[in-house]
Short mmCIF file of C-alpha atoms in Angstrom, two decimals:
data_model
loop_
_atom_site.label_atom_id
_atom_site.label_comp_id
_atom_site.label_asym_id
_atom_site.label_seq_id
_atom_site.Cartn_x
_atom_site.Cartn_y
_atom_site.Cartn_z
CA LYS A 524 20.40 -41.82 -10.03
CA ALA A 525 17.36 -40.87 -12.07
CA GLY A 526 15.73 -37.54 -11.36
CA VAL A 527 12.08 -36.64 -11.03
CA THR A 528 10.16 -37.71 -14.10
CA GLN A 529 6.99 -36.00 -15.20
CA THR A 530 4.79 -37.18 -18.03
CA PRO A 531 3.65 -35.98 -20.41
CA ARG A 532 5.83 -32.95 -21.06
CA TYR A 533 3.19 -31.15 -23.10
CA LEU A 534 -0.59 -31.35 -23.23
CA ILE A 535 -3.27 -29.50 -25.12
CA LYS A 536 -6.81 -29.88 -23.84
CA THR A 537 -10.16 -28.29 -24.50
CA ARG A 538 -12.19 -26.37 -21.93
CA GLY A 539 -14.40 -28.69 -19.93
CA GLN A 540 -12.17 -31.72 -20.35
CA GLN A 541 -10.20 -33.34 -17.58
CA VAL A 542 -6.51 -34.14 -17.45
CA THR A 543 -4.21 -36.40 -15.45
CA LEU A 544 -0.53 -35.64 -14.95
CA SER A 545 1.99 -38.12 -13.65
CA CYS A 546 5.09 -37.77 -11.50
CA SER A 547 7.70 -40.38 -10.57
CA PRO A 548 9.89 -39.18 -7.70
CA ILE A 549 13.52 -39.94 -7.13
CA SER A 550 14.00 -43.49 -5.90
CA GLY A 551 13.70 -43.58 -2.12
CA HIS A 552 11.86 -40.28 -1.86
CA ARG A 553 8.47 -40.62 -0.25
CA SER A 554 7.22 -37.04 -0.38
CA VAL A 555 5.78 -35.57 -3.56
CA SER A 556 4.52 -32.03 -3.94
CA TRP A 557 2.85 -30.29 -6.85
CA TYR A 558 3.14 -26.66 -7.91
CA GLN A 559 1.46 -24.55 -10.56
CA GLN A 560 3.53 -21.93 -12.36
CA THR A 561 1.89 -19.13 -14.35
CA PRO A 562 3.22 -15.77 -15.51
CA GLY A 563 0.63 -13.92 -13.45
CA GLN A 564 0.64 -15.85 -10.19
CA GLY A 565 4.14 -17.28 -10.16
CA LEU A 566 4.75 -20.57 -8.39
CA GLN A 567 1.92 -21.71 -6.18
CA PHE A 568 1.69 -24.78 -3.99
CA LEU A 569 -1.04 -27.24 -4.92
CA PHE A 570 -0.65 -30.17 -2.55
CA GLU A 571 1.80 -32.53 -0.91
CA TYR A 572 1.65 -36.28 -0.46
CA PHE A 573 3.60 -38.52 1.85
CA SER A 574 3.04 -42.25 2.20
CA GLU A 575 -0.12 -42.07 0.11
CA THR A 576 -1.65 -39.40 2.35
CA GLN A 577 -2.30 -35.79 1.45
CA ARG A 578 -0.55 -33.79 4.16
CA ASN A 579 -1.09 -30.28 2.95
CA LYS A 580 -3.20 -28.52 0.36
CA GLY A 581 -2.91 -25.12 -1.25
CA ASN A 582 -5.65 -22.67 -2.03
CA PHE A 583 -7.03 -24.24 -5.19
CA PRO A 584 -10.57 -25.29 -6.06
CA GLY A 585 -11.76 -28.85 -5.66
CA ARG A 586 -11.30 -29.43 -9.39
CA PHE A 587 -7.65 -30.00 -8.56
CA SER A 588 -7.00 -33.32 -6.91
CA GLY A 589 -4.18 -35.76 -6.53
CA ARG A 590 -3.13 -39.08 -5.18
CA GLN A 591 -0.02 -41.04 -4.37
CA PHE A 592 0.55 -44.71 -4.90
CA SER A 593 2.38 -47.22 -2.72
CA ASN A 594 5.50 -46.87 -4.91
CA SER A 595 5.44 -43.08 -4.22
CA ARG A 596 4.45 -42.19 -7.76
CA SER A 597 1.88 -39.46 -7.83
CA GLU A 598 -0.81 -38.21 -10.16
CA MET A 599 -2.72 -35.00 -10.20
CA ASN A 600 -6.04 -34.52 -11.89
CA VAL A 601 -7.79 -31.39 -13.03
CA SER A 602 -11.44 -31.72 -13.97
CA THR A 603 -13.62 -29.34 -15.95
CA LEU A 604 -10.64 -27.49 -17.35
CA GLU A 605 -10.72 -23.71 -17.63
CA LEU A 606 -8.57 -21.45 -19.76
CA GLY A 607 -6.91 -20.18 -16.58
CA ASP A 608 -5.60 -23.66 -15.82
CA SER A 609 -3.05 -23.24 -18.58
CA ALA A 610 0.26 -23.42 -16.76
CA LEU A 611 3.45 -25.31 -16.14
CA TYR A 612 2.79 -27.96 -13.50
CA LEU A 613 5.86 -28.93 -11.52
CA CYS A 614 6.33 -31.94 -9.33
CA ALA A 615 8.92 -32.06 -6.57
CA SER A 616 10.17 -34.96 -4.51
CA SER A 617 12.01 -34.93 -1.21
CA HIS A 618 13.50 -37.49 1.10
CA ARG A 619 12.65 -36.42 4.62
CA PRO A 620 9.62 -34.22 4.77
CA GLY A 621 8.89 -32.23 7.85
CA GLN A 622 12.40 -32.40 9.21
CA GLY A 623 13.59 -29.02 8.15
CA ALA A 624 15.75 -27.83 5.28
CA THR A 625 15.29 -30.93 3.19
CA GLU A 626 15.58 -29.70 -0.34
CA ALA A 627 13.03 -30.55 -2.98
CA PHE A 628 14.08 -31.85 -6.38
CA PHE A 629 11.94 -30.77 -9.27
CA GLY A 630 10.95 -32.39 -12.50
CA GLN A 631 10.94 -30.53 -15.80
CA GLY A 632 7.22 -30.02 -15.59
CA THR A 633 4.17 -30.62 -17.71
CA ARG A 634 3.11 -27.70 -19.89
CA LEU A 635 -0.70 -27.73 -20.02
CA THR A 636 -2.48 -25.55 -22.55
CA VAL A 637 -6.26 -25.26 -22.37
CA VAL A 638 -7.96 -24.02 -25.54
CA ALA B 109 2.91 -16.81 8.26
CA GLN B 110 5.89 -17.14 5.99
CA SER B 111 6.56 -15.01 2.95
CA VAL B 112 9.37 -14.05 0.63
CA THR B 113 9.94 -10.82 -1.25
CA GLN B 114 12.36 -10.60 -4.13
CA LEU B 115 13.17 -6.95 -4.47
CA ASP B 116 14.01 -6.88 -8.18
CA SER B 117 11.97 -8.46 -10.96
CA HIS B 118 14.86 -7.99 -13.44
CA VAL B 119 18.60 -7.59 -12.98
CA SER B 120 20.99 -6.92 -15.85
CA VAL B 121 24.77 -7.29 -15.53
CA SER B 122 27.72 -7.52 -17.86
CA GLU B 123 29.61 -10.77 -18.17
CA GLY B 124 32.44 -10.88 -15.65
CA THR B 125 30.83 -8.41 -13.22
CA PRO B 126 29.31 -9.29 -9.81
CA VAL B 127 25.75 -10.48 -9.40
CA LEU B 128 23.46 -9.49 -6.52
CA LEU B 129 19.90 -10.79 -6.30
CA ARG B 130 18.03 -9.52 -3.28
CA CYS B 131 15.60 -11.44 -1.09
CA ASN B 132 13.83 -10.56 2.14
CA TYR B 133 11.83 -13.06 4.11
CA SER B 134 9.22 -13.05 6.82
CA SER B 135 8.84 -15.99 9.16
CA SER B 136 7.43 -16.55 12.60
CA TYR B 137 10.04 -19.20 13.35
CA SER B 138 13.60 -19.99 12.36
CA PRO B 139 13.28 -20.48 8.62
CA SER B 140 14.83 -22.79 6.09
CA LEU B 141 15.73 -20.80 3.00
CA PHE B 142 16.67 -21.82 -0.51
CA TRP B 143 17.61 -20.36 -3.85
CA TYR B 144 16.47 -22.15 -6.98
CA VAL B 145 17.27 -21.37 -10.61
CA GLN B 146 15.09 -22.01 -13.62
CA HIS B 147 16.47 -21.93 -17.14
CA PRO B 148 14.01 -21.48 -20.02
CA ASN B 149 11.68 -24.44 -20.50
CA LYS B 150 13.34 -26.29 -17.66
CA GLY B 151 12.44 -27.31 -14.15
CA LEU B 152 13.89 -25.81 -11.00
CA GLN B 153 17.41 -26.57 -9.84
CA LEU B 154 18.58 -26.03 -6.27
CA LEU B 155 21.48 -23.57 -6.01
CA LEU B 156 21.91 -23.57 -2.24
CA LYS B 157 20.12 -23.89 1.08
CA TYR B 158 20.34 -22.31 4.52
CA THR B 159 19.95 -24.70 7.41
CA SER B 160 21.09 -22.55 10.37
CA ALA B 161 24.48 -24.26 10.49
CA ALA B 162 26.31 -21.33 8.93
CA THR B 163 25.15 -17.88 7.88
CA LEU B 164 27.26 -17.84 4.71
CA VAL B 165 26.12 -20.59 2.39
CA LYS B 166 28.01 -21.70 -0.67
CA GLY B 167 26.17 -23.24 -3.58
CA ILE B 168 26.81 -24.56 -7.03
CA ASN B 169 28.30 -22.65 -9.95
CA GLY B 170 30.04 -20.12 -7.70
CA PHE B 171 26.90 -18.72 -6.07
CA GLU B 172 26.65 -17.96 -2.39
CA ALA B 173 24.14 -16.36 -0.05
CA GLU B 174 24.34 -14.79 3.37
CA PHE B 175 21.62 -15.17 5.96
CA LYS B 176 21.17 -11.97 7.99
CA LYS B 177 18.59 -12.39 10.70
CA SER B 178 18.70 -8.76 11.80
CA GLU B 179 17.84 -7.66 8.27
CA THR B 180 15.63 -10.67 7.46
CA SER B 181 17.56 -11.00 4.22
CA PHE B 182 19.05 -13.84 2.20
CA HIS B 183 20.70 -12.20 -0.80
CA LEU B 184 22.30 -14.27 -3.55
CA THR B 185 25.67 -13.23 -4.93
CA LYS B 186 28.28 -14.35 -7.43
CA PRO B 187 31.63 -12.60 -7.95
CA SER B 188 31.67 -12.88 -11.74
CA ALA B 189 28.68 -13.45 -14.00
CA HIS B 190 28.81 -15.90 -16.87
CA MET B 191 26.53 -15.94 -19.90
CA SER B 192 25.16 -19.30 -18.77
CA ASP B 193 23.87 -17.65 -15.56
CA ALA B 194 21.08 -15.96 -17.49
CA ALA B 195 17.91 -17.47 -16.02
CA GLU B 196 15.17 -16.84 -13.48
CA TYR B 197 16.05 -17.14 -9.81
CA PHE B 198 13.66 -17.89 -6.99
CA CYS B 199 14.13 -17.27 -3.29
CA VAL B 200 12.16 -19.82 -1.28
CA VAL B 201 11.18 -20.32 2.34
CA SER B 202 9.85 -23.57 3.72
CA ALA B 203 6.72 -24.00 5.79
CA PRO B 204 6.95 -25.16 9.40
CA LEU B 205 7.98 -28.67 10.35
CA GLY B 206 5.28 -31.23 9.81
CA SER B 207 4.46 -30.31 6.26
CA TYR B 208 6.66 -29.86 3.30
CA LYS B 209 5.47 -26.77 1.51
CA LEU B 210 7.71 -24.29 -0.25
CA ILE B 211 6.75 -20.65 -0.52
CA PHE B 212 8.29 -18.98 -3.54
CA GLY B 213 9.21 -15.42 -4.19
CA SER B 214 8.05 -13.84 -7.42
CA GLY B 215 11.37 -14.46 -9.12
CA THR B 216 14.21 -12.33 -10.48
CA ARG B 217 15.16 -12.61 -14.12
CA LEU B 218 18.90 -12.25 -14.58
CA LEU B 219 20.15 -10.95 -17.91
CA VAL B 220 23.87 -11.22 -18.65
CA ARG B 221 25.21 -8.89 -21.35
CA PRO B 222 28.28 -9.92 -23.35
#
């Protein structure tokens, strides 16, 4: 069974540009969540999608957005990139959201560097 | 609100000695708790989860954790450290039912000395 696939693995962008990251969840999983990991702030929740609907959103500016497609694949977009957006972006998929103690399976992440 | 505090940012042990990584949680309801491990340049791997079925939870690679409600703790232990255990460990609590949001502790970096 394939795991969570994130593409690309590495990205270098310039300030002011925008970027789109992709996540393919485990087959059969309908919930996809995104997290940002930085040395200073640790792991922070960005948003969660289930059945193409955003169900929860973290405390990030509107430059961060996402969407989920009918096949459960998800993308996140960051517009007007800032140096502080440099981070490891992790995607997680789960099978039964909202039903307690359903573990999330993580991809290897996309390392975004903004220069 | 839910929160997690990992009491040690770094823990150093010798190979073959016990490992203890400490975690305290705060939750206004009966929590779901997890431990994840992250090796360098890798994603997060689930070690174990607490689901209220049993207070002592066994995970992969010989790790286990005990849920203690009275102490609001969920410490991770392993009887004998292996070099391959060197990594960063995260204690995690889940948000209430209805949304799937994980709240991470700040992480504990485990160093294993030969």
